[in-house]
Amino acid sequence: MSSRGECQTKNTHDYANEDEDDLLAGPETVLDEGDIALLKTYGLGPYSRSIKRVEEDIKKTQKQVNDLIGIKESDTGLSLPSQWDLVNDKQMMKEEQPLQVARCTKVLEDSQSGEARYMINVKQIAKFVVGLGEKVAPTDIEEGMRVGVDRTKYAIQIPLPPKIDPAVSLMTVEDKPDVTYDDVGGAKDALEKLREVVELPLLHPEKFINLGIDPPKGVLLYGPPGTGKTLSARAVANRTDACFIRVIGSELVQKYVGEGGRLVRELFTMARSKKACIVFFDEVDAIGGARSSTDDGGTDNEVQRTMLQIVTELDGFDPRGNIKVLMATNRPDTLDPALMRPGRLDRKVEFSLPELEGRTQILRIHAKSMNCDRNIRFELISRLCPNTTGAELRSVCTEAGMFAIRARRKSVSEKDFLDSVNKVIKGYQKFSSTPKYMVYN
């Protein structure tokens, strides 16, 4: 047998007799600049450099054309002075008088003429009883609505939308998340309960109407960190066409008295203006903690006032409308009982640690987008990760890719996953807080 064959036989024999600990343990090398440069070339196609050169030439040509025409960038964003029409602009300002913002406080019926009159409140001026302009229909004006009135007779010229704080408007998720239910592993039962409460009333409301019952409108998602609560909420936002509003609990904790409650009121006012809306409170334990009899200071009192405003909006005198409320927390034991009662949060969905089948599914989901070798035993890897969360399993897949990069390979092998398990699950076990949160849940 050749020396090459002897070397191969020797390597095979030594590799088979190694213990599992020796197999998982291995020297780690740090990436240098050459490794990073090589890594950047992995995703490039055959024409990437040519396309990049053409794009640079196009940008350079556009800049030359703008310089020859005389176009200069303006800090104000205005057009060139040569294109201004000041005479017509002044004439237009004279014809169209600016309106003043008022609030319609009451609608009055005139017994003689039968026409409606409206009591408006102009801030810092007075209250007036006025009529409607020529372009406004009586059905467009309601009590409590903001309106635009002229500055002479204070007649109502236009209805205005409700004033919403910009901080509340920015909570709306405009773009649908790219997470689907197939991307959430190990939480099959929890997802079924969540879809039953959120999706079914929005997509098939006639089923509840025929039975004569009101659908559940509030769901509490609880479980240890990293089990997929926020990920499931993103999947719900992707599945439904309803407006999705994401609120982090700490955003409602404000410095000044009454600011948190005002944000909650404007939040639900904006939600009621939508055809259907899902409001997701993440980390609700920041504002939903149980009330105590001790006076700990003004900050805790303000947090309690914010929580009471949420309780009022969930089940108060004003109807909630077609608004579904989702709340996620790691500490359900700290929430106030008034917030947890049925009618406000009808369904409690637990996201527990995934079982063996769920862990295998999570590993396959995260490895789906990776360049892996064939016949990797994900079930074996999941058996080596007992009592782990989905976030830790994702970290295992990421670290396995880092081992492949250090070895300058273009695919991830099963040994990379085993080394990653040894580093993430066993090495970082002292940083895991899952056992502590399992006591709370």
XYZ file of C-alpha atoms in Angstrom:
441
model
C 0.000 0.000 0.000
C 1.262 3.476 -0.798
C 2.269 5.992 1.820
C -0.786 7.988 0.868
C -3.040 5.018 1.581
C -1.304 4.345 4.876
C -1.803 7.971 5.852
C -5.485 7.783 5.003
C -5.909 4.554 6.994
C -4.100 6.006 9.946
C -6.199 9.163 9.925
C -9.397 7.131 9.714
C -8.348 4.884 12.595
C -7.370 7.779 14.855
C -10.524 9.742 14.041
C -12.768 6.817 14.898
C -11.124 6.182 18.272
C -11.403 9.752 19.468
C -13.731 10.471 22.323
C -16.718 12.727 21.804
C -15.167 15.452 23.945
C -11.991 15.362 21.876
C -14.085 15.495 18.714
C -16.049 18.509 19.848
C -13.021 20.374 21.150
C -10.733 22.010 18.608
C -8.428 24.988 18.231
C -10.117 28.225 17.173
C -8.377 30.539 14.731
C -9.131 34.224 14.411
C -10.135 35.625 11.010
C -7.593 37.943 9.430
C -8.043 40.470 6.605
C -7.367 37.860 3.933
C -10.091 35.571 5.293
C -12.589 38.427 5.360
C -11.713 39.432 1.781
C -12.162 35.817 0.681
C -15.493 35.644 2.482
C -16.773 38.718 0.642
C -16.134 37.043 -2.717
C -18.324 34.014 -1.897
C -21.604 35.705 -2.792
C -20.360 37.460 -5.936
C -21.538 36.317 -9.346
C -19.483 36.172 -12.558
C -20.646 39.643 -13.656
C -20.617 41.430 -10.293
C -17.484 43.460 -10.938
C -18.597 44.448 -14.452
C -21.995 45.588 -13.163
C -20.334 47.607 -10.404
C -18.076 49.382 -12.915
C -21.058 50.210 -15.158
C -23.008 51.636 -12.195
C -20.061 53.841 -11.248
C -19.804 55.092 -14.855
C -23.537 55.932 -14.886
C -23.259 57.933 -11.652
C -20.222 59.797 -12.978
C -22.031 60.619 -16.240
C -25.115 61.878 -14.372
C -22.945 64.182 -12.290
C -21.243 65.581 -15.408
C -24.618 66.227 -17.103
C -25.948 68.059 -14.021
C -22.800 70.199 -13.861
C -23.137 71.166 -17.545
C -26.839 72.067 -17.165
C -26.145 74.106 -14.050
C -28.143 72.100 -11.519
C -26.898 72.583 -7.984
C -28.028 70.828 -4.845
C -30.087 73.047 -2.551
C -30.019 72.729 1.224
C -33.653 73.886 1.428
C -34.993 71.488 -1.200
C -36.518 74.360 -3.238
C -36.458 74.582 -7.019
C -34.243 77.023 -8.919
C -35.064 80.752 -8.452
C -35.592 81.057 -12.212
C -38.588 78.729 -11.898
C -40.323 80.704 -9.134
C -43.684 82.386 -9.878
C -44.066 84.813 -6.999
C -46.907 86.847 -8.564
C -49.253 83.882 -8.969
C -48.279 82.538 -5.559
C -49.260 85.823 -3.879
C -52.551 85.884 -5.797
C -53.312 82.320 -4.729
C -52.637 83.172 -1.081
C -55.111 86.063 -1.275
C -57.834 83.896 -2.830
C -57.346 80.937 -0.494
C -57.395 82.253 3.037
C -55.734 80.016 5.634
C -58.122 78.146 7.904
C -58.084 77.982 11.674
C -58.261 74.723 13.626
C -61.239 74.300 15.969
C -63.093 71.448 17.636
C -66.793 70.713 17.197
C -68.122 70.242 20.727
C -71.857 69.825 20.045
C -74.335 69.460 17.174
C -77.497 71.589 17.628
C -80.809 71.116 15.813
C -82.607 74.299 14.727
C -86.338 73.696 15.367
C -87.474 76.440 12.950
C -85.365 75.811 9.861
C -84.545 72.167 10.544
C -80.895 72.758 9.708
C -78.142 71.716 12.062
C -75.912 74.245 13.775
C -72.552 73.432 15.284
C -70.899 74.658 18.461
C -67.154 74.977 17.958
C -64.350 75.814 20.347
C -61.504 77.893 18.908
C -58.550 77.512 21.236
C -57.603 80.654 23.195
C -60.367 82.714 21.480
C -63.992 81.724 22.245
C -66.864 79.359 21.519
C -69.132 79.991 18.513
C -72.319 78.543 17.033
C -71.721 78.355 13.287
C -72.963 76.705 10.126
C -71.341 74.703 7.364
C -69.467 75.886 4.302
C -70.630 75.226 0.760
C -68.397 72.187 0.222
C -69.123 70.361 3.481
C -71.910 67.796 3.953
C -73.720 67.514 7.325
C -72.830 63.814 7.533
C -69.101 64.644 7.527
C -69.171 66.465 10.871
C -69.488 64.694 14.237
C -69.157 65.762 17.838
C -65.590 65.873 19.113
C -64.115 66.150 15.620
C -61.372 68.600 14.650
C -62.507 70.978 11.882
C -61.041 73.793 9.817
C -62.965 77.108 9.981
C -62.472 80.386 8.123
C -61.219 83.445 9.960
C -64.200 85.736 9.206
C -67.497 83.956 9.967
C -65.916 80.822 11.483
C -67.977 78.591 9.177
C -66.798 74.989 9.007
C -64.950 74.473 5.728
C -63.316 71.055 6.092
C -63.274 68.112 8.551
C -59.824 67.271 9.893
C -58.416 63.885 10.962
C -57.699 63.305 14.664
C -54.433 64.704 15.922
C -52.043 61.841 16.572
C -48.670 62.182 18.238
C -45.834 61.435 15.762
C -44.374 58.979 18.268
C -47.623 56.977 18.045
C -47.770 57.146 14.248
C -44.256 55.716 14.006
C -45.379 52.606 15.926
C -47.344 51.424 12.884
C -45.586 48.652 10.951
C -45.966 49.750 7.327
C -44.129 46.898 5.602
C -45.258 43.356 6.224
C -42.635 41.238 7.997
C -41.172 38.429 5.926
C -41.782 35.885 8.708
C -44.445 33.230 8.084
C -45.861 30.483 10.275
C -43.473 28.029 8.603
C -40.551 30.007 10.065
C -41.750 29.418 13.644
C -40.695 26.002 14.892
C -41.441 24.105 18.075
C -44.625 26.028 18.928
C -47.353 24.251 16.978
C -49.982 24.228 19.746
C -49.312 27.859 20.691
C -49.618 28.984 17.069
C -52.946 27.178 16.665
C -54.355 28.938 19.740
C -53.025 32.280 18.529
C -54.484 31.890 15.037
C -57.831 30.862 16.505
C -58.083 34.125 18.432
C -56.545 36.566 15.938
C -57.024 35.238 12.421
C -60.415 33.551 12.636
C -62.426 36.624 13.781
C -60.761 38.809 11.125
C -61.103 36.391 8.215
C -64.402 34.671 9.147
C -66.463 36.983 11.401
C -69.726 35.409 10.220
C -69.025 32.276 12.279
C -69.163 34.273 15.510
C -72.199 36.280 14.359
C -74.163 33.098 13.626
C -73.414 31.762 17.112
C -74.165 35.099 18.754
C -70.876 35.375 20.669
C -68.179 38.003 20.801
C -64.764 36.748 19.661
C -61.832 36.958 22.084
C -60.017 40.252 21.671
C -56.952 39.928 23.895
C -54.118 37.387 24.056
C -51.201 37.137 26.496
C -48.081 35.400 25.165
C -45.813 34.258 27.986
C -42.761 32.054 28.302
C -38.979 32.143 28.786
C -36.912 34.489 26.591
C -36.152 33.207 23.114
C -39.116 30.841 22.706
C -40.713 32.693 19.768
C -43.272 35.119 21.227
C -42.251 38.164 19.192
C -41.543 35.962 16.165
C -45.105 34.597 16.301
C -46.498 38.137 16.458
C -44.504 39.020 13.334
C -45.951 35.952 11.607
C -49.466 37.121 12.539
C -48.721 40.537 11.030
C -47.609 38.852 7.822
C -50.706 36.638 7.599
C -53.418 39.258 8.144
C -54.128 42.389 6.123
C -54.994 44.339 9.260
C -52.974 47.330 10.407
C -50.246 46.135 12.791
C -49.037 48.425 15.589
C -46.024 47.342 17.652
C -45.512 48.987 21.029
C -42.569 48.341 23.346
C -43.552 48.693 26.988
C -40.717 51.066 27.860
C -41.860 53.526 25.151
C -44.947 54.338 27.225
C -42.915 55.217 30.333
C -42.593 59.000 30.051
C -40.903 61.638 32.154
C -43.863 63.980 32.641
C -47.106 63.194 34.444
C -49.927 62.137 32.130
C -47.789 61.664 29.006
C -47.959 57.859 29.102
C -51.759 57.838 29.406
C -52.060 60.363 26.572
C -49.952 58.158 24.289
C -52.168 55.160 25.095
C -55.343 57.157 24.312
C -53.961 58.382 20.994
C -52.733 54.882 20.198
C -56.209 53.367 20.536
C -57.778 56.380 18.779
C -55.581 55.677 15.779
C -56.363 51.951 16.005
C -60.136 52.611 16.013
C -59.799 54.678 12.827
C -58.554 51.569 10.977
C -60.825 48.959 9.455
C -59.080 46.234 11.457
C -56.063 46.584 13.703
C -53.713 44.417 15.772
C -51.902 46.121 18.668
C -48.875 44.205 19.968
C -47.430 45.227 23.345
C -43.945 43.733 23.657
C -42.363 43.479 27.130
C -45.644 44.521 28.753
C -44.250 43.842 32.247
C -42.523 47.259 31.982
C -45.918 48.964 32.400
C -48.297 46.209 33.534
C -46.810 45.362 36.921
C -49.032 44.691 39.904
C -49.899 47.731 42.026
C -48.396 47.930 45.492
C -49.586 49.764 48.590
C -46.192 51.373 49.248
C -45.367 54.742 47.746
C -42.138 54.246 45.794
C -42.087 57.631 44.081
C -43.599 59.504 41.189
C -42.173 57.236 38.490
C -44.041 54.153 39.719
C -47.233 56.180 40.091
C -46.942 57.325 36.486
C -46.389 53.725 35.326
C -49.525 52.671 37.220
C -51.538 55.473 35.611
C -50.368 54.310 32.188
C -51.389 50.736 33.013
C -54.826 51.886 34.218
C -55.326 53.768 30.953
C -54.580 50.550 29.044
C -57.082 48.695 31.234
C -59.713 51.353 30.487
C -59.087 51.162 26.741
C -59.283 47.370 26.757
C -62.656 47.177 28.488
C -64.168 50.573 29.271
C -67.278 52.521 28.293
C -66.051 53.157 24.748
C -66.294 50.098 22.478
C -62.949 48.680 21.473
C -64.030 48.033 17.895
C -62.275 45.547 15.648
C -59.002 45.775 17.578
C -57.041 42.694 18.637
C -54.538 43.149 21.453
C -51.476 40.923 21.849
C -49.183 41.200 24.861
C -45.879 39.402 25.377
C -43.986 38.997 28.638
C -41.359 36.812 30.291
C -42.792 37.377 33.785
C -46.555 36.721 33.869
C -46.424 36.491 37.672
C -45.677 40.235 37.946
C -48.682 41.465 35.913
C -51.630 43.180 37.574
C -54.759 40.996 38.035
C -56.945 43.774 36.595
C -55.029 43.470 33.331
C -55.186 39.671 33.273
C -58.902 39.147 33.798
C -61.133 37.702 31.028
C -62.705 40.374 28.867
C -59.375 42.161 28.585
C -56.980 39.272 28.003
C -59.243 36.329 27.182
C -56.588 33.850 26.144
C -53.235 33.010 27.760
C -50.866 31.215 25.373
C -47.727 29.595 26.788
C -44.555 29.366 24.709
C -42.596 26.660 26.494
C -39.231 25.093 25.679
C -39.403 23.035 22.465
C -39.305 19.253 22.636
C -37.008 17.023 20.574
C -39.177 17.230 17.467
C -39.518 20.995 17.832
C -35.763 21.467 18.294
C -35.102 19.429 15.166
C -37.595 21.540 13.232
C -35.978 24.777 14.451
C -32.525 23.576 13.390
C -33.835 22.646 9.938
C -35.528 26.058 9.566
C -32.320 27.970 10.329
C -30.141 25.595 8.300
C -32.453 25.923 5.289
C -30.774 29.149 4.174
C -27.255 27.843 4.935
C -24.934 26.000 2.578
C -24.687 22.702 4.464
C -23.361 19.259 3.647
C -25.814 16.499 2.888
C -27.063 13.956 5.421
C -26.491 16.105 8.492
C -28.178 14.418 11.459
C -30.177 17.308 12.908
C -32.001 14.964 15.279
C -28.662 13.940 16.809
C -27.671 17.583 17.198
C -31.010 18.409 18.826
C -30.499 15.540 21.318
C -27.258 17.234 22.379
C -29.206 20.458 23.105
C -31.683 19.587 25.880
C -33.759 22.338 27.504
C -32.716 24.966 24.963
C -34.736 27.776 23.408
C -35.165 28.626 19.755
C -32.812 31.585 20.091
C -30.036 29.334 21.419
C -30.554 26.875 18.551
C -30.281 29.725 16.080
C -27.011 30.723 17.737
C -25.815 27.129 17.252
C -26.419 27.390 13.492
C -24.705 30.781 13.291
C -21.669 29.580 15.231
C -21.442 26.483 13.010
C -21.143 28.803 10.028
C -18.361 30.693 11.806
C -16.429 27.435 12.279
C -16.735 26.759 8.534
C -15.491 30.274 7.739
C -12.466 29.837 9.993
C -11.638 26.594 8.171
C -12.067 28.393 4.797
C -14.765 26.009 3.619
C -17.805 26.925 1.541
C -20.203 24.526 3.288
C -21.029 23.670 6.882
C -20.336 20.113 8.005
C -21.797 18.065 10.827
C -18.569 18.471 12.795
C -19.081 22.257 12.677
C -22.494 21.801 14.294
C -20.996 19.537 16.981
C -18.263 22.079 17.723
C -20.909 24.798 17.852
C -22.997 22.804 20.352
C -19.924 22.369 22.532
C -19.262 26.119 22.460
C -22.769 27.617 22.648
C -24.743 25.118 24.735
C -22.023 23.835 27.060
C -19.662 26.799 27.102
C -22.312 29.499 27.575
C -24.465 27.512 30.012
C -23.505 29.748 32.933
C -25.055 32.739 31.112
C -28.406 31.009 30.503
C -31.346 32.378 32.465
C -33.859 29.812 31.204
C -34.062 27.817 34.508
C -34.846 30.989 36.457
C -37.603 32.032 34.041
C -39.076 28.525 34.059
C -39.825 29.082 37.764
C -41.708 32.307 36.943
C -43.668 30.689 34.111
